[in-house]
Amino acid sequence: MKIAKNIFTMICDDVREEKGNKLSLMGLYEKEYIVSHIPLIIPRICLIIMLSETKEILNKVHITLKSPKSEPISINFDKLAKVEKGKDSRVIVYLSPFKINGTGEA
């Protein structure tokens, strides 16, 4: 079951939380990421997961990140601020360092 009406993920080098509940995204990635060699270690990568109109009350989230030639990375957020049904929310994940082991979809 999908937990929100829309789920949108952006990937960037850094996320800065500004005054007024705003985010500044640094080094926003395109759909495809081209590297000069593999394997490659990126010092930090950030995922911004935006949820619109949640379909249930959220107080925890499980994220699985899959990339080629790597074991999946599982992340549990068990103590989120409670998000009421129908509200918008966002989860920001920092992965540091992040290793790219192969080519293909992630």
Coordinates of C-alpha atoms in Angstrom, one line a residue:
M1 CA 0.0 0.0 0.0
K2 CA 1.3 3.4 -0.9
I3 CA 1.5 5.6 2.3
A4 CA 0.9 8.9 0.6
K5 CA -0.9 10.3 -2.5
N6 CA 2.5 11.3 -3.9
I7 CA 6.0 10.3 -3.0
F8 CA 8.8 12.3 -4.5
T9 CA 12.6 11.8 -3.9
M10 CA 15.4 14.2 -4.7
I11 CA 19.1 13.5 -4.4
C12 CA 21.8 16.1 -3.7
D13 CA 25.1 16.8 -2.1
D14 CA 23.9 18.7 0.9
V15 CA 20.6 19.9 2.5
R16 CA 20.5 23.1 4.7
E17 CA 17.6 23.8 6.8
E18 CA 16.8 27.6 6.7
K19 CA 14.6 29.8 8.8
G20 CA 10.9 29.7 7.9
N21 CA 10.8 25.9 7.4
K22 CA 12.7 26.2 4.1
L23 CA 15.3 23.9 2.6
S24 CA 18.3 24.8 0.5
L25 CA 19.5 22.0 -1.7
M26 CA 23.1 22.0 -2.8
G27 CA 24.3 20.0 -5.8
L28 CA 21.0 18.6 -7.0
Y29 CA 21.4 15.5 -9.1
E30 CA 19.8 14.8 -12.4
K31 CA 18.0 11.5 -13.2
E32 CA 21.3 10.0 -14.4
Y33 CA 24.6 10.3 -12.6
I34 CA 27.7 9.8 -14.7
V35 CA 31.0 8.9 -12.9
S36 CA 34.5 8.7 -14.3
H37 CA 35.3 5.4 -12.7
I38 CA 33.8 2.6 -10.6
P39 CA 34.0 1.9 -7.7
L40 CA 33.7 5.4 -6.5
I41 CA 33.2 6.8 -3.0
I42 CA 31.1 10.0 -2.7
P43 CA 31.8 11.8 0.6
R44 CA 28.1 12.4 1.2
I45 CA 24.8 12.0 -0.6
C46 CA 21.4 13.3 0.7
L47 CA 18.0 11.9 0.0
I48 CA 15.0 14.2 0.4
I49 CA 11.7 12.2 0.5
M50 CA 8.6 14.3 0.2
L51 CA 5.2 12.8 1.1
S52 CA 2.0 14.6 0.2
E53 CA -1.4 13.8 1.7
T54 CA -0.4 10.9 3.8
K55 CA -2.9 8.1 3.8
E56 CA -2.4 7.0 7.4
I57 CA -0.9 8.4 10.7
L58 CA 2.9 8.2 10.4
N59 CA 5.3 7.9 13.3
K60 CA 7.8 5.6 11.7
V61 CA 9.2 5.0 8.2
H62 CA 11.4 2.2 6.7
I63 CA 13.5 3.0 3.7
T64 CA 15.4 0.5 1.6
L65 CA 18.1 1.8 -0.8
K66 CA 19.1 -0.5 -3.6
S67 CA 22.0 0.1 -6.0
P68 CA 23.9 -2.2 -8.5
K69 CA 26.4 -4.7 -7.1
S70 CA 25.8 -3.6 -3.5
E71 CA 23.8 -5.0 -0.7
P72 CA 20.6 -3.1 0.0
I73 CA 20.8 -0.4 2.7
S74 CA 17.9 -0.5 5.2
I75 CA 17.1 2.6 7.3
N76 CA 14.4 2.7 10.0
F77 CA 13.0 5.9 11.4
D78 CA 11.2 4.7 14.5
K79 CA 10.8 8.0 16.3
L80 CA 9.5 10.5 13.8
A81 CA 7.3 13.4 14.8
K82 CA 3.8 12.2 14.4
V83 CA 2.3 13.1 11.0
E84 CA -1.5 13.2 10.9
K85 CA -3.4 11.5 8.1
G86 CA -3.8 13.8 5.1
K87 CA -0.8 16.0 6.0
D88 CA 2.4 16.5 4.1
S89 CA 5.8 15.4 5.5
R90 CA 9.4 15.0 4.5
V91 CA 12.3 12.8 5.5
I92 CA 15.9 13.8 4.9
V93 CA 18.5 11.0 4.9
Y94 CA 22.3 11.6 4.9
L95 CA 24.5 8.8 3.7
S96 CA 28.2 9.4 4.4
P97 CA 30.3 8.0 2.8
F98 CA 28.3 6.5 -0.1
K99 CA 30.0 3.9 -2.4
I100 CA 29.0 3.3 -6.0
N101 CA 30.0 -0.3 -7.0
G102 CA 28.4 -0.7 -10.4
T103 CA 26.3 0.8 -13.2
G104 CA 22.5 0.5 -13.6
E105 CA 19.3 1.5 -11.9
A106 CA 19.3 2.4 -8.2

